[in-house]
Amino acid sequence: MIVKVLLLLCAIYTALADPVYQLRNLVRTDVGYTGDLHLESGSSGPYGRDIKNLKFELTLETDTRLRMRIVDRDSKRWEVPNVVRTGRPTSAPKNPKYTVDFRAKPFGFEVKRFPSREVIFSTLNTPFVYSDQFITIGTTFPKAQPHLYGFGERAAPLRLETDDSRYTMFNLDNTNTYKENLYGSHPFFMEFRNHSAYGVFLLNSNAQDVIIKDTPRPTLNLITIGGVIDLFFFLGPQPSDVIQQYHQVIGTPFLPPFWSLGWHQCRYGYKSLAELQTVVNKYKENELPLDTIWSDIDYMQDYKDFTWDKTRYPQDQVKSFVDTLHKNNQQYMVIVDPGIHAENGYAPYEDGIAQDVFIKKADNKTIAINKVWPGYCAFPDFTHPNTEKYWDGLVGDFLNDVPIDGLWLDMNEQACFCEGEGPCPPEPLTPDDSPSYIYNFTITPKRDPLPGFDAMYPPYTPGSQYNRTLSSKSLRPDTLTHLGLQYDVHNLYGLYQINSTARSLQKYRDQKRAMILTRGNFVGMGSMAAHWTGDNWSSWLYLRLSISGILNMQLFGIQFVGSDICGFLNDTTYELCSRWTQVGSLYPFSRNHNGLNQRAQEPYVFGGEFTAMARTHLNLRYSLLFYMYTQFFMGSINQGTVWRPLFVEFPQDDEANTAHNDAQFLVGPSLLCSPVLTQGHTSVKAYFPGTDGWYDYYTGQFVSRGRQTLVLNAPWDFLPLHVRGGRVIVKNTPALTSAETRKKPISLLVAINSSGAKGGLYLDDGESLETIENNKYTFVSYKAEVLKGRNHVRLLNNVQNPSGYVESQDILINEIVFYGIVGHSCRVEQKGELLPFHIGANNVLTVSVRVGVQKSLDITVLCVE
Ligand SMILES: *[C@@H]1O[C@H](CO)[C@@H](O)[C@H](O)[C@H]1NC(C)=O
Ligand SMILES: *[C@@H]1O[C@H](CO)[C@@H](O)[C@H](O)[C@H]1NC(C)=O
Ligand SMILES: *[C@@H]1O[C@H](CO)[C@@H](O)[C@H](O)[C@H]1NC(C)=O
Ligand SMILES: *[C@@H]1O[C@H](CO)[C@@H](O)[C@H](O)[C@H]1NC(C)=O
Ligand SMILES: *[C@@H]1O[C@H](CO)[C@@H](O)[C@H](O)[C@H]1NC(C)=O
Ligand SMILES: *[C@@H]1O[C@H](CO)[C@@H](O)[C@H](O)[C@H]1NC(C)=O
Ligand SMILES: *[C@@H]1O[C@H](CO)[C@@H](O)[C@H](O)[C@H]1NC(C)=O
Ligand SMILES: CC(=O)N[C@H]1CO[C@H](CO)[C@@H](O)[C@@H]1O
């Protein structure tokens, strides 16, 4: 580790009005450096109230990670608790892949790779301002149009635009408005440069803007209006390393219950229990797999949480409906919003008052009220110690009445219908009101910086380019939670709610894994819950954006994610819904969900040919349940994400083919999907990355050696899917539920490259918590070796931890399919015994076997060249 202090002459720095901090007392500690920063008298930031004395602490946390905290030396400022999972190291790393140089005046620093000395982050040529309500720090890039990713959540292309773009991060129910800030905040970015990557994470929960420019010089400025500067740098060097290093800090994704990987059906506007029953029946009649049926707010009595509508969803009838679902290995999920209707006589409200758990107005006495679906509501403060017990009681009673399988947490940005505390549209506000009516985006008043702190109208407001204030569609920023001002904690609302809810769900469901689907999200959320990308439009643009949305979330550690299949708002069409069902069958989270009053879009409503198309693709998903589950497991142990952008998996390819590519994606390392995303098209241009080669997933035809663009044929009912040479895929025999699917025999698809193939299968009971920690799992790895040429292949398995998990009924492998074998007159044997096989089109060799998945496997194929 080399640290160099550059004492540059400050003579070149003449703009005295800009803040100038001078570095003093640079001290080497056991794990890094500390220093003091003094604001030069006469200099100040654009909004005044600069903090005079700062101190920084640079911690060399690992060989590939360092952390730079810059805080107020004289008083404590707001900091985000609980999100970071890694502690302070006890000793400095041995072979750091970086060095840091400081400039004393004006203070600045540079992070460089070691030993190449390539600069990856340099504050030297960007403003550094640290005032009470406006903090900015930035970096420059060697070239314009860097390949940057991150700064969610938004509906936008995967690669960030760099030409004078402003990206706002502040959780907002914003109906997926293109490029604007949406339901979650993730102040993380990664740059992919010259076939390698690094990442930067700003641990800060305040409202933020990021400004990226190509001219006059390529820069990126992070702006936050509170908290502290707490930056993590991840050195990679590969994009997949950066993701791993980031997830180590924020928590790896949770392993979902196995059933939740099945197909889900929902809509807003299933008006009665009978309708739900009909949907479940229709799926069955049409032989379409369905694991879980959902209820949106329709089930509630007057949209009040933890109630059942007395006539449309009578509680006792719902209970027997759920019991029947469970007998059929199906599940039921319902929505719950955080807003508790402020109504005397409504127990959740009265209990909340008694236990003092609601968010307060600025006076710290009166309860803050805003309007949501049921009308005027109070909002549980999930950061308050009393709230855990309060919420646990509500969830416990609710599950006691009806044994639902998980909760869908919506509106937890937290979203309200009115700006701050009004003015609100007159009561009654029914959910039928069009959302545009209730939006109220007003302009932040322009005024001189105030002498003191102003939560309501800070001198700089992120998102003000959209004419919004910090109160837009939410509580006022001066309302109070136990942790602090809404101004600071707004973005954390969902995170705290999820944390409470997860524990209660586990408790009342026999310590089984919980399924929580949340809309509001923040850094670290993916370690606890699933996410859907919100109220998307039924349009071709949003079908396309669903891919970048899901890929982005993988970077943020949220791997269990999907978009509303066929679209939520506006009516879908036959062709759009068909394409969406195809792509959606490979979403990590696959749910068809529809808006109120939109035309029906369940996979059977369009009739014969459509239903057959849907059945094919739902079956495709169910045939990949073990493959998907294994990817989820790998993600949970920080070994790669479920979906991957091409550049992450193939960083060595020409960046022109991968860096902008968000129309294709990989599922795990082995499957490449190239969907049609354009109306009226029946072919698609697809890039085939890498050098392992690709086979048509369905036919075994070898289509490309890699690093090549091809035009693929894709009629309206066809999803182009390819398997990578060198990979083994475990395939299920699809049944109508995931539980029945896992009882059926499996097959192995062995797609060989010039050296062979490998793959794996993770098995556990699909529902227990901490199966890894408790050693209640089995992992089977597969390895095929090409012995002399592709005419001679040996396939072996290795069962790790064989007694860790044993399925009650042995899972049988009944077929092994080889892609890429050459030759004829083959002979296939297992431990000296001949096995029956046949060779079909494309020289696909299919072997019949009958061997338990946890038994040893040793199969040799030998053909005449
Ligand atoms: C979730 O709750 C647990 C237990 O109170 C706590 O230890 C943890 O830090 C919380 N996590 C977050 C992200 O709030
Ligand atoms: C890219 O990296 C290689 C070494 O990994 C280096 O030799 C080359 O100069 C770099 N190119 C650019 C444009 O930075
Ligand atoms: C609000 O009141 C509670 C006691 O009811 C107190 O613990 C808390 O510190 C107060 N918060 C502020 C910001 O004054
Ligand atoms: C939006 O807010 C402004 C001022 O705060 C108010 O005059 C206007 O009536 C509001 N509009 C709606 C639709 O509530
Ligand atoms: C914001 O308000 C200004 C002034 O009313 C208007 O000109 C501008 O178009 C608005 N911008 C947006 C994004 O709505
Ligand atoms: C929704 O449908 C309406 C009416 O057909 C159309 O004007 C509007 O552009 C659509 N919205 C989107 C986002 O596609
Ligand atoms: C072939 O596949 C194996 C196993 O996935 C992999 O390790 C290897 O890099 C691939 N490529 C070649 C050229 O062997
Ligand atoms: C189809 C789709 O899901 N599009 C976008 C929906 O909104 C999210 C953000 O909430 C985007 O990430 C998706 O790309």
mmCIF file of N, CA and C in Angstrom, residues 500-578:
data_model
loop_
_atom_site.group_PDB
_atom_site.id
_atom_site.type_symbol
_atom_site.label_atom_id
_atom_site.label_comp_id
_atom_site.label_asym_id
_atom_site.label_seq_id
_atom_site.Cartn_x
_atom_site.Cartn_y
_atom_site.Cartn_z
ATOM 1 N N SER A 500 -39.447 -6.345 9.913
ATOM 2 C CA SER A 500 -40.449 -6.723 10.920
ATOM 3 C C SER A 500 -41.353 -7.824 10.399
ATOM 4 N N THR A 501 -41.829 -7.641 9.181
ATOM 5 C CA THR A 501 -42.813 -8.562 8.630
ATOM 6 C C THR A 501 -42.212 -9.955 8.438
ATOM 7 N N ALA A 502 -40.955 -10.007 7.993
ATOM 8 C CA ALA A 502 -40.311 -11.301 7.733
ATOM 9 C C ALA A 502 -40.258 -12.123 9.013
ATOM 10 N N ARG A 503 -39.881 -11.477 10.096
ATOM 11 C CA ARG A 503 -39.764 -12.228 11.344
ATOM 12 C C ARG A 503 -41.129 -12.767 11.793
ATOM 13 N N SER A 504 -42.169 -11.930 11.654
ATOM 14 C CA SER A 504 -43.507 -12.387 12.061
ATOM 15 C C SER A 504 -43.985 -13.528 11.174
ATOM 16 N N LEU A 505 -43.780 -13.399 9.876
ATOM 17 C CA LEU A 505 -44.246 -14.456 8.975
ATOM 18 C C LEU A 505 -43.570 -15.784 9.301
ATOM 19 N N GLN A 506 -42.282 -15.725 9.578
ATOM 20 C CA GLN A 506 -41.574 -16.963 9.920
ATOM 21 C C GLN A 506 -42.144 -17.563 11.198
ATOM 22 N N LYS A 507 -42.355 -16.667 12.156
ATOM 23 C CA LYS A 507 -42.855 -17.120 13.449
ATOM 24 C C LYS A 507 -44.213 -17.823 13.308
ATOM 25 N N TYR A 508 -45.118 -17.228 12.532
ATOM 26 C CA TYR A 508 -46.464 -17.797 12.444
ATOM 27 C C TYR A 508 -46.595 -18.839 11.348
ATOM 28 N N ARG A 509 -45.518 -19.121 10.659
ATOM 29 C CA ARG A 509 -45.556 -20.184 9.661
ATOM 30 C C ARG A 509 -44.481 -21.236 9.984
ATOM 31 N N ASP A 510 -44.412 -21.628 11.234
ATOM 32 C CA ASP A 510 -43.535 -22.720 11.681
ATOM 33 C C ASP A 510 -42.093 -22.558 11.227
ATOM 34 N N GLN A 511 -41.586 -21.353 11.288
ATOM 35 C CA GLN A 511 -40.181 -21.103 10.908
ATOM 36 C C GLN A 511 -39.882 -21.558 9.490
ATOM 37 N N LYS A 512 -40.890 -21.423 8.627
ATOM 38 C CA LYS A 512 -40.624 -21.677 7.219
ATOM 39 C C LYS A 512 -40.192 -20.379 6.560
ATOM 40 N N ARG A 513 -39.510 -20.508 5.425
ATOM 41 C CA ARG A 513 -39.090 -19.319 4.688
ATOM 42 C C ARG A 513 -40.300 -18.469 4.316
ATOM 43 N N ALA A 514 -40.162 -17.173 4.471
ATOM 44 C CA ALA A 514 -41.281 -16.279 4.175
ATOM 45 C C ALA A 514 -41.208 -15.809 2.734
ATOM 46 N N MET A 515 -42.374 -15.628 2.139
ATOM 47 C CA MET A 515 -42.424 -14.960 0.835
ATOM 48 C C MET A 515 -42.958 -13.563 1.099
ATOM 49 N N ILE A 516 -42.102 -12.579 0.863
ATOM 50 C CA ILE A 516 -42.538 -11.193 0.945
ATOM 51 C C ILE A 516 -42.242 -10.567 -0.394
ATOM 52 N N LEU A 517 -43.231 -9.908 -0.941
ATOM 53 C CA LEU A 517 -43.010 -9.150 -2.169
ATOM 54 C C LEU A 517 -43.177 -7.683 -1.795
ATOM 55 N N THR A 518 -42.190 -6.879 -2.080
ATOM 56 C CA THR A 518 -42.252 -5.475 -1.676
ATOM 57 C C THR A 518 -42.079 -4.562 -2.873
ATOM 58 N N ARG A 519 -42.717 -3.407 -2.798
ATOM 59 C CA ARG A 519 -42.484 -2.419 -3.848
ATOM 60 C C ARG A 519 -41.395 -1.448 -3.400
ATOM 61 N N GLY A 520 -41.562 -0.841 -2.220
ATOM 62 C CA GLY A 520 -40.544 0.073 -1.714
ATOM 63 C C GLY A 520 -39.272 -0.705 -1.434
ATOM 64 N N ASN A 521 -38.130 -0.121 -1.758
ATOM 65 C CA ASN A 521 -36.891 -0.863 -1.512
ATOM 66 C C ASN A 521 -35.715 0.065 -1.328
ATOM 67 N N PHE A 522 -34.676 -0.490 -0.739
ATOM 68 C CA PHE A 522 -33.444 0.245 -0.473
ATOM 69 C C PHE A 522 -32.308 -0.776 -0.455
ATOM 70 N N VAL A 523 -31.112 -0.284 -0.411
ATOM 71 C CA VAL A 523 -29.912 -1.120 -0.316
ATOM 72 C C VAL A 523 -30.097 -2.213 0.750
ATOM 73 N N GLY A 524 -29.853 -3.448 0.388
ATOM 74 C CA GLY A 524 -29.910 -4.543 1.361
ATOM 75 C C GLY A 524 -31.254 -5.252 1.390
ATOM 76 N N MET A 525 -32.255 -4.670 0.711
ATOM 77 C CA MET A 525 -33.594 -5.255 0.731
ATOM 78 C C MET A 525 -33.601 -6.678 0.188
ATOM 79 N N GLY A 526 -32.749 -6.934 -0.811
ATOM 80 C CA GLY A 526 -32.767 -8.235 -1.487
ATOM 81 C C GLY A 526 -32.385 -9.398 -0.590
ATOM 82 N N SER A 527 -31.831 -9.105 0.582
ATOM 83 C CA SER A 527 -31.490 -10.199 1.488
ATOM 84 C C SER A 527 -32.718 -10.673 2.251
ATOM 85 N N MET A 528 -33.851 -9.967 2.057
ATOM 86 C CA MET A 528 -35.044 -10.352 2.818
ATOM 87 C C MET A 528 -36.283 -10.608 1.974
ATOM 88 N N ALA A 529 -36.372 -9.978 0.803
ATOM 89 C CA ALA A 529 -37.664 -10.020 0.114
ATOM 90 C C ALA A 529 -37.509 -9.968 -1.396
ATOM 91 N N ALA A 530 -38.634 -10.244 -2.050
ATOM 92 C CA ALA A 530 -38.710 -10.165 -3.513
ATOM 93 C C ALA A 530 -39.277 -8.805 -3.905
ATOM 94 N N HIS A 531 -39.104 -8.469 -5.162
ATOM 95 C CA HIS A 531 -39.562 -7.168 -5.642
ATOM 96 C C HIS A 531 -40.195 -7.355 -7.012
ATOM 97 N N TRP A 532 -41.217 -6.564 -7.268
ATOM 98 C CA TRP A 532 -41.666 -6.488 -8.665
ATOM 99 C C TRP A 532 -41.479 -5.058 -9.087
ATOM 100 N N THR A 533 -41.357 -4.839 -10.370
ATOM 101 C CA THR A 533 -40.905 -3.525 -10.813
ATOM 102 C C THR A 533 -42.021 -2.492 -10.822
ATOM 103 N N GLY A 534 -43.150 -2.836 -10.208
ATOM 104 C CA GLY A 534 -44.172 -1.822 -9.991
ATOM 105 C C GLY A 534 -45.202 -1.760 -11.086
ATOM 106 N N ASP A 535 -45.921 -0.688 -11.092
ATOM 107 C CA ASP A 535 -47.083 -0.569 -11.968
ATOM 108 C C ASP A 535 -46.654 -0.247 -13.383
ATOM 109 N N ASN A 536 -46.261 -1.267 -14.115
ATOM 110 C CA ASN A 536 -45.777 -1.042 -15.466
ATOM 111 C C ASN A 536 -46.901 -0.920 -16.471
ATOM 112 N N TRP A 537 -46.579 -0.350 -17.582
ATOM 113 C CA TRP A 537 -47.547 -0.174 -18.653
ATOM 114 C C TRP A 537 -47.551 -1.391 -19.562
ATOM 115 N N SER A 538 -48.731 -1.687 -20.092
ATOM 116 C CA SER A 538 -48.841 -2.747 -21.087
ATOM 117 C C SER A 538 -48.407 -2.157 -22.423
ATOM 118 N N SER A 539 -47.113 -2.066 -22.629
ATOM 119 C CA SER A 539 -46.637 -1.505 -23.898
ATOM 120 C C SER A 539 -45.331 -2.189 -24.272
ATOM 121 N N TRP A 540 -44.972 -2.088 -25.545
ATOM 122 C CA TRP A 540 -43.744 -2.743 -26.013
ATOM 123 C C TRP A 540 -42.517 -2.137 -25.361
ATOM 124 N N LEU A 541 -42.540 -0.824 -25.129
ATOM 125 C CA LEU A 541 -41.401 -0.194 -24.454
ATOM 126 C C LEU A 541 -41.192 -0.833 -23.076
ATOM 127 N N TYR A 542 -42.293 -1.016 -22.339
ATOM 128 C CA TYR A 542 -42.142 -1.530 -20.973
ATOM 129 C C TYR A 542 -41.823 -3.022 -20.950
ATOM 130 N N LEU A 543 -42.213 -3.743 -21.978
ATOM 131 C CA LEU A 543 -41.751 -5.130 -22.091
ATOM 132 C C LEU A 543 -40.219 -5.128 -22.182
ATOM 133 N N ARG A 544 -39.686 -4.259 -23.029
ATOM 134 C CA ARG A 544 -38.242 -4.149 -23.203
ATOM 135 C C ARG A 544 -37.565 -3.698 -21.891
ATOM 136 N N LEU A 545 -38.177 -2.691 -21.251
ATOM 137 C CA LEU A 545 -37.575 -2.160 -20.021
ATOM 138 C C LEU A 545 -37.624 -3.152 -18.869
ATOM 139 N N SER A 546 -38.503 -4.135 -18.966
ATOM 140 C CA SER A 546 -38.547 -5.119 -17.875
ATOM 141 C C SER A 546 -37.206 -5.840 -17.791
ATOM 142 N N ILE A 547 -36.538 -6.006 -18.910
ATOM 143 C CA ILE A 547 -35.261 -6.725 -18.902
ATOM 144 C C ILE A 547 -34.191 -5.896 -18.198
ATOM 145 N N SER A 548 -34.070 -4.620 -18.567
ATOM 146 C CA SER A 548 -33.064 -3.804 -17.885
ATOM 147 C C SER A 548 -33.428 -3.619 -16.412
ATOM 148 N N GLY A 549 -34.733 -3.529 -16.124
ATOM 149 C CA GLY A 549 -35.164 -3.382 -14.727
ATOM 150 C C GLY A 549 -34.715 -4.570 -13.890
ATOM 151 N N ILE A 550 -34.911 -5.753 -14.414
ATOM 152 C CA ILE A 550 -34.541 -6.961 -13.667
ATOM 153 C C ILE A 550 -33.018 -7.087 -13.590
ATOM 154 N N LEU A 551 -32.326 -6.770 -14.681
ATOM 155 C CA LEU A 551 -30.854 -6.860 -14.667
ATOM 156 C C LEU A 551 -30.261 -5.876 -13.658
ATOM 157 N N ASN A 552 -30.806 -4.670 -13.607
ATOM 158 C CA ASN A 552 -30.350 -3.684 -12.639
ATOM 159 C C ASN A 552 -30.489 -4.189 -11.215
ATOM 160 N N MET A 553 -31.651 -4.761 -10.921
ATOM 161 C CA MET A 553 -31.908 -5.246 -9.567
ATOM 162 C C MET A 553 -30.914 -6.344 -9.182
ATOM 163 N N GLN A 554 -30.436 -7.105 -10.165
ATOM 164 C CA GLN A 554 -29.438 -8.130 -9.854
ATOM 165 C C GLN A 554 -28.157 -7.450 -9.338
ATOM 166 N N LEU A 555 -27.791 -6.328 -9.938
ATOM 167 C CA LEU A 555 -26.611 -5.603 -9.457
ATOM 168 C C LEU A 555 -26.826 -5.166 -8.008
ATOM 169 N N PHE A 556 -28.076 -4.778 -7.700
ATOM 170 C CA PHE A 556 -28.376 -4.235 -6.374
ATOM 171 C C PHE A 556 -28.608 -5.324 -5.327
ATOM 172 N N GLY A 557 -28.394 -6.587 -5.692
ATOM 173 C CA GLY A 557 -28.557 -7.671 -4.714
ATOM 174 C C GLY A 557 -29.995 -8.106 -4.539
ATOM 175 N N ILE A 558 -30.870 -7.685 -5.462
ATOM 176 C CA ILE A 558 -32.275 -8.095 -5.410
ATOM 177 C C ILE A 558 -32.464 -9.058 -6.579
ATOM 178 N N GLN A 559 -32.303 -10.358 -6.293
ATOM 179 C CA GLN A 559 -32.343 -11.274 -7.439
ATOM 180 C C GLN A 559 -33.731 -11.837 -7.687
ATOM 181 N N PHE A 560 -34.594 -11.840 -6.651
ATOM 182 C CA PHE A 560 -35.937 -12.386 -6.833
ATOM 183 C C PHE A 560 -36.851 -11.254 -7.285
ATOM 184 N N VAL A 561 -36.940 -11.060 -8.600
ATOM 185 C CA VAL A 561 -37.624 -9.886 -9.123
ATOM 186 C C VAL A 561 -38.268 -10.224 -10.469
ATOM 187 N N GLY A 562 -39.377 -9.555 -10.728
ATOM 188 C CA GLY A 562 -40.044 -9.705 -12.018
ATOM 189 C C GLY A 562 -40.891 -8.483 -12.299
ATOM 190 N N SER A 563 -41.428 -8.424 -13.500
ATOM 191 C CA SER A 563 -42.357 -7.353 -13.853
ATOM 192 C C SER A 563 -43.727 -7.982 -14.079
ATOM 193 N N ASP A 564 -44.748 -7.155 -14.048
ATOM 194 C CA ASP A 564 -46.110 -7.670 -14.252
ATOM 195 C C ASP A 564 -46.231 -8.203 -15.680
ATOM 196 N N ILE A 565 -46.375 -9.512 -15.781
ATOM 197 C CA ILE A 565 -46.388 -10.140 -17.112
ATOM 198 C C ILE A 565 -47.668 -9.748 -17.854
ATOM 199 N N CYS A 566 -47.494 -9.279 -19.060
ATOM 200 C CA CYS A 566 -48.510 -8.712 -19.960
ATOM 201 C C CYS A 566 -48.827 -7.252 -19.642
ATOM 202 N N GLY A 567 -48.234 -6.734 -18.566
ATOM 203 C CA GLY A 567 -48.401 -5.311 -18.253
ATOM 204 C C GLY A 567 -49.560 -5.061 -17.312
ATOM 205 N N PHE A 568 -49.455 -3.964 -16.560
ATOM 206 C CA PHE A 568 -50.444 -3.643 -15.517
ATOM 207 C C PHE A 568 -51.431 -2.587 -16.000
ATOM 208 N N LEU A 569 -50.921 -1.428 -16.363
ATOM 209 C CA LEU A 569 -51.800 -0.338 -16.780
ATOM 210 C C LEU A 569 -52.016 -0.395 -18.289
ATOM 211 N N ASN A 570 -53.178 0.025 -18.732
ATOM 212 C CA ASN A 570 -53.608 -0.058 -20.139
ATOM 213 C C ASN A 570 -53.888 -1.511 -20.535
ATOM 214 N N ASP A 571 -54.708 -1.678 -21.560
ATOM 215 C CA ASP A 571 -55.049 -3.023 -22.015
ATOM 216 C C ASP A 571 -53.888 -3.646 -22.768
ATOM 217 N N THR A 572 -53.644 -4.899 -22.483
ATOM 218 C CA THR A 572 -52.617 -5.611 -23.231
ATOM 219 C C THR A 572 -53.196 -6.036 -24.589
ATOM 220 N N THR A 573 -52.356 -6.576 -25.455
ATOM 221 C CA THR A 573 -52.858 -7.115 -26.717
ATOM 222 C C THR A 573 -52.394 -8.567 -26.826
ATOM 223 N N TYR A 574 -52.990 -9.263 -27.744
ATOM 224 C CA TYR A 574 -52.671 -10.678 -27.978
ATOM 225 C C TYR A 574 -51.172 -10.854 -28.199
ATOM 226 N N GLU A 575 -50.644 -10.062 -29.124
ATOM 227 C CA GLU A 575 -49.238 -10.245 -29.492
ATOM 228 C C GLU A 575 -48.304 -9.832 -28.353
ATOM 229 N N LEU A 576 -48.603 -8.692 -27.714
ATOM 230 C CA LEU A 576 -47.754 -8.219 -26.615
ATOM 231 C C LEU A 576 -47.770 -9.225 -25.472
ATOM 232 N N CYS A 577 -48.952 -9.698 -25.128
ATOM 233 C CA CYS A 577 -49.083 -10.624 -24.003
ATOM 234 C C CYS A 577 -48.384 -11.940 -24.330
ATOM 235 N N SER A 578 -48.388 -12.298 -25.601
ATOM 236 C CA SER A 578 -47.701 -13.516 -25.989
ATOM 237 C C SER A 578 -46.189 -13.362 -25.783
#
